mmCIF file of C-alpha atoms in Angstrom:
data_model
loop_
_atom_site.group_PDB
_atom_site.id
_atom_site.type_symbol
_atom_site.label_atom_id
_atom_site.label_comp_id
_atom_site.label_asym_id
_atom_site.label_seq_id
_atom_site.Cartn_x
_atom_site.Cartn_y
_atom_site.Cartn_z
ATOM 1 C CA MET D 600 156.158 -130.290 9.622
ATOM 2 C CA GLU D 601 155.184 -130.744 13.280
ATOM 3 C CA ASN D 602 151.584 -129.831 14.025
ATOM 4 C CA PRO D 603 151.866 -126.714 16.227
ATOM 5 C CA MET D 604 148.524 -127.464 17.894
ATOM 6 C CA GLU D 605 150.125 -130.535 19.477
ATOM 7 C CA ASN D 606 151.864 -128.143 21.854
ATOM 8 C CA ALA D 607 148.503 -127.252 23.376
ATOM 9 C CA THR D 608 148.228 -130.623 25.063
ATOM 10 C CA ASP D 609 151.773 -131.352 26.133
ATOM 11 C CA VAL D 610 151.545 -129.934 29.663
ATOM 12 C CA ARG D 611 150.643 -132.462 32.381
ATOM 13 C CA THR D 612 149.400 -131.286 35.769
ATOM 14 C CA ASP D 613 152.102 -133.208 37.640
ATOM 15 C CA ASP D 614 154.822 -131.401 35.618
ATOM 16 C CA ARG D 615 153.774 -127.916 36.703
ATOM 17 C CA THR D 616 156.244 -126.157 38.933
ATOM 18 C CA ASP D 617 154.136 -123.034 39.562
ATOM 19 C CA ALA D 618 150.587 -124.167 38.861
ATOM 20 C CA THR D 619 147.975 -121.471 38.330
ATOM 21 C CA THR D 620 144.247 -121.644 38.836
ATOM 22 C CA HIS D 621 143.749 -119.537 35.716
ATOM 23 C CA PRO D 622 145.958 -121.071 33.009
ATOM 24 C CA MET D 623 146.416 -119.081 29.833
ATOM 25 C CA ARG D 624 146.152 -120.436 26.300
ATOM 26 C CA VAL D 625 148.865 -118.537 24.469
ATOM 27 C CA LEU D 626 149.440 -118.196 20.737
ATOM 28 C CA TRP D 627 153.087 -117.140 20.287
ATOM 29 C CA VAL D 628 153.873 -115.726 16.847
ATOM 30 C CA LEU D 629 157.587 -115.381 16.098
ATOM 31 C CA ALA D 630 159.075 -113.458 13.183
ATOM 32 C CA HIS D 631 162.840 -114.003 12.965
ATOM 33 C CA PRO D 632 164.764 -115.946 10.289
ATOM 34 C CA GLU D 633 167.530 -117.266 12.566
ATOM 35 C CA PRO D 634 166.684 -120.005 15.087
ATOM 36 C CA ARG D 635 169.936 -119.274 16.972
ATOM 37 C CA SER D 636 169.189 -115.566 17.362
ATOM 38 C CA LEU D 637 168.699 -113.723 20.637
ATOM 39 C CA THR D 638 165.062 -113.299 19.637
ATOM 40 C CA ALA D 639 164.574 -117.045 19.202
ATOM 41 C CA HIS D 640 166.356 -117.826 22.479
ATOM 42 C CA LEU D 641 164.071 -115.395 24.300
ATOM 43 C CA ARG D 642 161.097 -117.120 22.688
ATOM 44 C CA ASP D 643 162.366 -120.461 23.977
ATOM 45 C CA ASP D 644 162.814 -119.016 27.467
ATOM 46 C CA GLY D 645 159.368 -117.429 27.409
ATOM 47 C CA VAL D 646 157.561 -120.519 26.179
ATOM 48 C CA ARG D 647 159.376 -122.655 28.752
ATOM 49 C CA ALA D 648 158.426 -120.255 31.557
ATOM 50 C CA LEU D 649 154.780 -120.317 30.540
ATOM 51 C CA ARG D 650 154.613 -124.095 30.307
ATOM 52 C CA ASP D 651 156.476 -124.585 33.576
ATOM 53 C CA ALA D 652 153.850 -122.364 35.228
ATOM 54 C CA GLY D 653 151.003 -124.492 33.870
ATOM 55 C CA HIS D 654 150.004 -122.398 30.862
ATOM 56 C CA GLU D 655 149.502 -123.839 27.378
ATOM 57 C CA VAL D 656 151.269 -122.519 24.297
ATOM 58 C CA VAL D 657 150.939 -123.027 20.559
ATOM 59 C CA GLN D 658 153.373 -121.402 18.182
ATOM 60 C CA SER D 659 153.454 -119.878 14.745
ATOM 61 C CA ASP D 660 157.154 -119.605 13.902
ATOM 62 C CA LEU D 661 156.613 -117.821 10.615
ATOM 63 C CA TYR D 662 160.004 -118.389 8.989
ATOM 64 C CA ALA D 663 160.119 -122.035 10.084
ATOM 65 C CA MET D 664 156.604 -122.494 8.665
ATOM 66 C CA GLY D 665 157.577 -120.890 5.354
ATOM 67 C CA TRP D 666 154.686 -118.486 5.840
ATOM 68 C CA ASP D 667 153.660 -116.713 2.629
ATOM 69 C CA PRO D 668 153.136 -113.032 3.516
ATOM 70 C CA VAL D 669 151.598 -111.992 0.180
ATOM 71 C CA VAL D 670 147.845 -111.526 -0.197
ATOM 72 C CA THR D 671 146.618 -112.967 -3.511
ATOM 73 C CA ALA D 672 143.306 -114.039 -5.003
ATOM 74 C CA ALA D 673 144.267 -117.633 -4.217
ATOM 75 C CA ASP D 674 143.637 -116.844 -0.531
ATOM 76 C CA PHE D 675 139.903 -116.598 -1.216
ATOM 77 C CA GLY D 676 139.083 -119.448 -3.587
ATOM 78 C CA ASP D 677 135.891 -118.975 -5.606
ATOM 79 C CA ALA D 678 135.014 -115.925 -3.492
ATOM 80 C CA ALA D 679 137.556 -113.834 -5.405
ATOM 81 C CA ASP D 680 136.145 -111.765 -8.260
ATOM 82 C CA ASP D 681 137.930 -111.032 -11.536
ATOM 83 C CA ARG D 682 138.739 -107.585 -10.154
ATOM 84 C CA LEU D 683 139.996 -108.463 -6.693
ATOM 85 C CA ASP D 684 138.346 -106.595 -3.837
ATOM 86 C CA VAL D 685 140.464 -107.941 -0.989
ATOM 87 C CA ALA D 686 138.146 -106.915 1.845
ATOM 88 C CA GLY D 687 134.985 -108.163 0.199
ATOM 89 C CA ALA D 688 136.525 -111.369 -1.130
ATOM 90 C CA SER D 689 138.095 -112.210 2.216
ATOM 91 C CA GLU D 690 134.778 -111.846 4.045
ATOM 92 C CA ARG D 691 132.915 -113.924 1.456
ATOM 93 C CA ALA D 692 135.585 -116.626 1.679
ATOM 94 C CA LEU D 693 135.383 -116.533 5.462
ATOM 95 C CA ARG D 694 131.607 -117.039 5.392
ATOM 96 C CA ARG D 695 131.827 -119.831 2.819
ATOM 97 C CA GLY D 696 134.727 -121.621 4.493
ATOM 98 C CA GLN D 697 136.927 -120.991 1.437
ATOM 99 C CA LEU D 698 139.892 -119.196 2.990
ATOM 100 C CA ALA D 699 143.261 -120.761 2.172
ATOM 101 C CA PRO D 700 144.144 -123.644 4.518
ATOM 102 C CA ASP D 701 147.105 -121.810 6.079
ATOM 103 C CA ILE D 702 144.839 -118.882 7.013
ATOM 104 C CA GLN D 703 142.204 -121.219 8.434
ATOM 105 C CA ALA D 704 144.905 -122.921 10.536
ATOM 106 C CA GLU D 705 145.856 -119.579 12.098
ATOM 107 C CA HIS D 706 142.176 -118.863 12.793
ATOM 108 C CA ASP D 707 141.987 -122.192 14.622
ATOM 109 C CA LYS D 708 144.892 -121.122 16.815
ATOM 110 C CA LEU D 709 143.336 -117.732 17.515
ATOM 111 C CA ALA D 710 140.000 -119.337 18.362
ATOM 112 C CA TRP D 711 141.799 -121.527 20.912
ATOM 113 C CA ALA D 712 143.934 -118.747 22.407
ATOM 114 C CA ASP D 713 143.007 -116.196 25.042
ATOM 115 C CA THR D 714 146.415 -114.515 24.851
ATOM 116 C CA VAL D 715 148.455 -113.512 21.784
ATOM 117 C CA VAL D 716 152.190 -112.768 21.852
ATOM 118 C CA LEU D 717 153.802 -111.246 18.773
ATOM 119 C CA GLN D 718 157.598 -111.322 18.949
ATOM 120 C CA PHE D 719 159.819 -109.634 16.401
ATOM 121 C CA PRO D 720 162.902 -107.471 15.846
ATOM 122 C CA LEU D 721 162.154 -103.853 14.971
ATOM 123 C CA TRP D 722 163.210 -103.414 11.341
ATOM 124 C CA TRP D 723 163.038 -99.979 9.754
ATOM 125 C CA LEU D 724 160.751 -98.855 12.591
ATOM 126 C CA GLY D 725 158.213 -101.546 11.814
ATOM 127 C CA VAL D 726 157.477 -105.243 11.950
ATOM 128 C CA PRO D 727 159.284 -107.614 9.564
ATOM 129 C CA ALA D 728 157.478 -108.117 6.256
ATOM 130 C CA ILE D 729 156.625 -111.719 7.080
ATOM 131 C CA LEU D 730 154.758 -110.630 10.223
ATOM 132 C CA LYS D 731 153.010 -107.805 8.407
ATOM 133 C CA GLY D 732 151.912 -110.429 5.903
ATOM 134 C CA TRP D 733 150.588 -112.616 8.714
ATOM 135 C CA LEU D 734 148.473 -109.709 9.916
ATOM 136 C CA ASP D 735 147.346 -108.884 6.366
ATOM 137 C CA ARG D 736 146.295 -112.417 5.504
ATOM 138 C CA VAL D 737 144.930 -113.628 8.835
ATOM 139 C CA LEU D 738 143.036 -110.610 10.192
ATOM 140 C CA VAL D 739 140.467 -110.564 7.405
ATOM 141 C CA GLN D 740 137.274 -108.560 7.145
ATOM 142 C CA GLY D 741 134.349 -110.049 9.008
ATOM 143 C CA TYR D 742 136.739 -111.876 11.317
ATOM 144 C CA ALA D 743 139.043 -109.354 12.997
ATOM 145 C CA TYR D 744 137.629 -106.125 11.582
ATOM 146 C CA GLY D 745 134.473 -104.978 9.847
ATOM 147 C CA VAL D 746 132.469 -106.840 12.491
ATOM 148 C CA ARG D 747 129.123 -105.219 13.273
ATOM 149 C CA ASP D 748 127.008 -105.182 16.403
ATOM 150 C CA ALA D 749 123.903 -107.243 15.685
ATOM 151 C CA ALA D 750 121.602 -104.889 17.601
ATOM 152 C CA THR D 751 122.840 -101.486 16.431
ATOM 153 C CA GLY D 752 124.703 -102.188 13.211
ATOM 154 C CA ARG D 753 127.651 -100.177 14.572
ATOM 155 C CA THR D 754 131.093 -101.380 13.576
ATOM 156 C CA ARG D 755 132.874 -102.916 16.534
ATOM 157 C CA ARG D 756 136.394 -101.534 16.829
ATOM 158 C CA TYR D 757 138.829 -99.811 19.210
ATOM 159 C CA GLY D 758 138.111 -101.747 22.365
ATOM 160 C CA ASP D 759 135.677 -104.167 20.774
ATOM 161 C CA GLY D 760 135.818 -106.345 17.677
ATOM 162 C CA GLY D 761 136.388 -109.806 16.336
ATOM 163 C CA LEU D 762 139.256 -110.596 18.731
ATOM 164 C CA ALA D 763 137.636 -109.177 21.872
ATOM 165 C CA GLY D 764 138.209 -111.210 25.010
ATOM 166 C CA ARG D 765 141.897 -111.751 24.300
ATOM 167 C CA ARG D 766 144.980 -110.038 25.626
ATOM 168 C CA ALA D 767 147.917 -109.110 23.377
ATOM 169 C CA LEU D 768 151.592 -108.574 24.112
ATOM 170 C CA ALA D 769 154.357 -107.394 21.782
ATOM 171 C CA VAL D 770 157.906 -108.556 22.559
ATOM 172 C CA VAL D 771 160.262 -106.359 20.555
ATOM 173 C CA THR D 772 164.037 -106.468 20.175
ATOM 174 C CA VAL D 773 165.606 -103.150 19.182
ATOM 175 C CA GLY D 774 169.179 -102.599 18.064
ATOM 176 C CA ALA D 775 169.424 -99.069 19.440
ATOM 177 C CA GLY D 776 170.009 -98.707 23.157
ATOM 178 C CA THR D 777 169.686 -94.929 23.427
ATOM 179 C CA GLY D 778 168.057 -92.085 21.538
ATOM 180 C CA LEU D 779 164.623 -93.613 22.012
ATOM 181 C CA GLY D 780 162.060 -91.311 23.559
ATOM 182 C CA PRO D 781 159.937 -88.195 22.989
ATOM 183 C CA ARG D 782 163.078 -86.164 22.155
ATOM 184 C CA GLY D 783 165.264 -89.021 20.963
ATOM 185 C CA LEU D 784 166.929 -89.143 17.572
ATOM 186 C CA HIS D 785 165.284 -92.495 16.781
ATOM 187 C CA GLY D 786 161.863 -91.352 17.913
ATOM 188 C CA ASP D 787 159.506 -92.458 20.650
ATOM 189 C CA LEU D 788 158.867 -96.202 20.658
ATOM 190 C CA ALA D 789 155.375 -95.588 22.046
ATOM 191 C CA GLU D 790 154.585 -93.774 18.796
ATOM 192 C CA THR D 791 156.583 -96.157 16.609
ATOM 193 C CA LEU D 792 154.539 -99.113 17.886
ATOM 194 C CA PHE D 793 151.216 -97.260 17.844
ATOM 195 C CA PRO D 794 150.068 -98.850 14.544
ATOM 196 C CA LEU D 795 150.458 -102.313 16.062
ATOM 197 C CA LEU D 796 149.346 -101.650 19.624
ATOM 198 C CA HIS D 797 146.448 -99.298 18.931
ATOM 199 C CA GLY D 798 145.748 -99.788 15.241
ATOM 200 C CA THR D 799 145.829 -103.596 15.299
ATOM 201 C CA PHE D 800 145.540 -105.031 18.816
ATOM 202 C CA TRP D 801 143.138 -102.443 20.232
ATOM 203 C CA TYR D 802 141.275 -101.957 16.949
ATOM 204 C CA THR D 803 140.357 -105.647 16.854
ATOM 205 C CA GLY D 804 139.211 -105.583 20.477
ATOM 206 C CA MET D 805 142.181 -107.108 22.299
ATOM 207 C CA GLN D 806 143.376 -105.705 25.616
ATOM 208 C CA VAL D 807 146.918 -104.391 25.103
ATOM 209 C CA ALA D 808 149.647 -105.171 27.619
ATOM 210 C CA GLU D 809 152.602 -102.803 27.926
ATOM 211 C CA PRO D 810 155.121 -104.121 25.358
ATOM 212 C CA VAL D 811 158.343 -105.838 26.374
ATOM 213 C CA LEU D 812 161.172 -103.834 24.805
ATOM 214 C CA VAL D 813 164.672 -105.282 24.600
ATOM 215 C CA LEU D 814 166.929 -102.310 23.872
ATOM 216 C CA GLY D 815 170.522 -102.549 22.660
ATOM 217 C CA ALA D 816 169.811 -106.138 21.685
ATOM 218 C CA ASN D 817 172.901 -106.408 19.467
ATOM 219 C CA ARG D 818 175.200 -105.652 22.397
ATOM 220 C CA LEU D 819 173.812 -107.715 25.263
ATOM 221 C CA ASP D 820 176.371 -109.695 27.249
ATOM 222 C CA ASP D 821 175.537 -112.811 29.265
ATOM 223 C CA ALA D 822 174.499 -110.842 32.321
ATOM 224 C CA GLY D 823 172.375 -108.521 30.211
ATOM 225 C CA TYR D 824 170.672 -111.452 28.532
ATOM 226 C CA ALA D 825 169.946 -113.118 31.857
ATOM 227 C CA ALA D 826 168.315 -109.917 33.126
ATOM 228 C CA VAL D 827 166.223 -109.551 29.980
ATOM 229 C CA SER D 828 165.129 -113.189 30.117
ATOM 230 C CA ALA D 829 164.140 -112.871 33.786
ATOM 231 C CA GLY D 830 162.201 -109.698 33.026
ATOM 232 C CA LEU D 831 160.370 -111.390 30.177
ATOM 233 C CA ARG D 832 159.432 -114.310 32.416
ATOM 234 C CA GLU D 833 158.076 -111.922 35.038
ATOM 235 C CA ARG D 834 155.992 -110.042 32.501
ATOM 236 C CA LEU D 835 154.599 -113.213 30.933
ATOM 237 C CA LEU D 836 153.514 -114.736 34.220
ATOM 238 C CA ALA D 837 151.835 -111.456 35.215
ATOM 239 C CA LEU D 838 149.779 -111.271 32.014
ATOM 240 C CA PRO D 839 146.475 -112.659 33.332
ATOM 241 C CA ASP D 840 146.085 -109.894 35.913
ATOM 242 C CA GLY D 841 148.711 -107.397 34.803
ATOM 243 C CA PRO D 842 148.041 -103.806 33.727
ATOM 244 C CA VAL D 843 146.993 -102.930 30.202
ATOM 245 C CA LEU D 844 147.378 -99.730 28.215
ATOM 246 C CA ALA D 845 144.457 -97.420 28.976
ATOM 247 C CA TYR D 846 143.426 -96.690 25.408
ATOM 248 C CA ARG D 847 140.129 -94.880 24.952
ATOM 249 C CA SER D 848 137.381 -97.064 23.522
ATOM 250 C CA GLN D 849 135.376 -96.060 20.477
ATOM 251 C CA ASP D 850 132.080 -96.440 22.329
ATOM 252 C CA GLY D 851 133.155 -95.093 25.716
ATOM 253 C CA GLY D 852 131.897 -91.560 25.087
ATOM 254 C CA ASP D 853 135.259 -89.902 24.494
ATOM 255 C CA TYR D 854 134.767 -89.399 20.745
ATOM 256 C CA ASP D 855 132.106 -87.543 18.772
ATOM 257 C CA GLU D 856 130.183 -88.921 15.791
ATOM 258 C CA ARG D 857 133.098 -88.042 13.497
ATOM 259 C CA GLY D 858 135.554 -90.044 15.596
ATOM 260 C CA GLU D 859 137.190 -86.882 16.974
ATOM 261 C CA LEU D 860 138.171 -86.633 20.621
ATOM 262 C CA HIS D 861 135.793 -84.262 22.410
ATOM 263 C CA ASP D 862 137.232 -80.776 22.851
ATOM 264 C CA ALA D 863 136.857 -80.970 26.629
ATOM 265 C CA LEU D 864 139.290 -83.887 26.773
ATOM 266 C CA GLU D 865 143.026 -83.174 26.613
ATOM 267 C CA PRO D 866 142.444 -79.507 25.568
ATOM 268 C CA GLY D 867 145.318 -78.086 23.557
ATOM 269 C CA ARG D 868 146.982 -81.494 23.098
ATOM 270 C CA ARG D 869 147.510 -83.216 19.789
ATOM 271 C CA GLY D 870 149.164 -86.408 18.619
ATOM 272 C CA LEU D 871 148.934 -90.069 19.395
ATOM 273 C CA GLY D 872 149.171 -89.689 23.152
ATOM 274 C CA VAL D 873 145.677 -88.223 23.431
ATOM 275 C CA HIS D 874 144.203 -91.673 22.821
ATOM 276 C CA LEU D 875 145.578 -92.888 26.157
ATOM 277 C CA ARG D 876 143.769 -91.936 29.333
ATOM 278 C CA ALA D 877 146.100 -90.298 31.832
#
């Protein structure tokens, strides 16, 4: 299999058509089984746009890699006890350098990257199982979560954490073209994606870009695809300085010692939206 890290060095300065003084190092994680799909074509367009603009990209095409999404004791080598404590074993294996080689390879990519793109079709209002398994196996305790501040001992999360300093973008293809919103039959995509955007990206300390949502993906004609591809290119090239979702940070003073939003903030409101500043 081709070494995906080779892609990090295949951009030459004289090839850049829109050179930037602040090139990104992008890890693009794709979760779709069909290389001829709309999702895969958009990935190709997005990666090409980034490289043409002078940015560097490495990829984790999970289906092409044959990524194993299942957490097992084998992930942690000798650090796994007879009665498997996944969190504890994963952190011990991390400290001892005993994580499975495929997990360590993804950590190498994340260490290199300053920007993470997760691209997937929305299946049953969630990410495909193979991508959920990438998150489960790669974002281990002591690495992406369960990281403590050395001075205070406080757990770093929600705006800080093991992946702080990176920016994250979700690119999501959705079959439905209507009925998506606060009163929509299919629900509000802002709430549907909350576990990923807030509970994963923001929890681990990454800044969260507004997701790219491709609606009615099963019915796009050529003109519709061209518009979507152009919009994706625009969003990708704006990532370094583009807006991010204004989630409230754990340590920004908005929450009490129980992790509850202070009563003076958003009085009378409930639900996921209260965690976004107006």
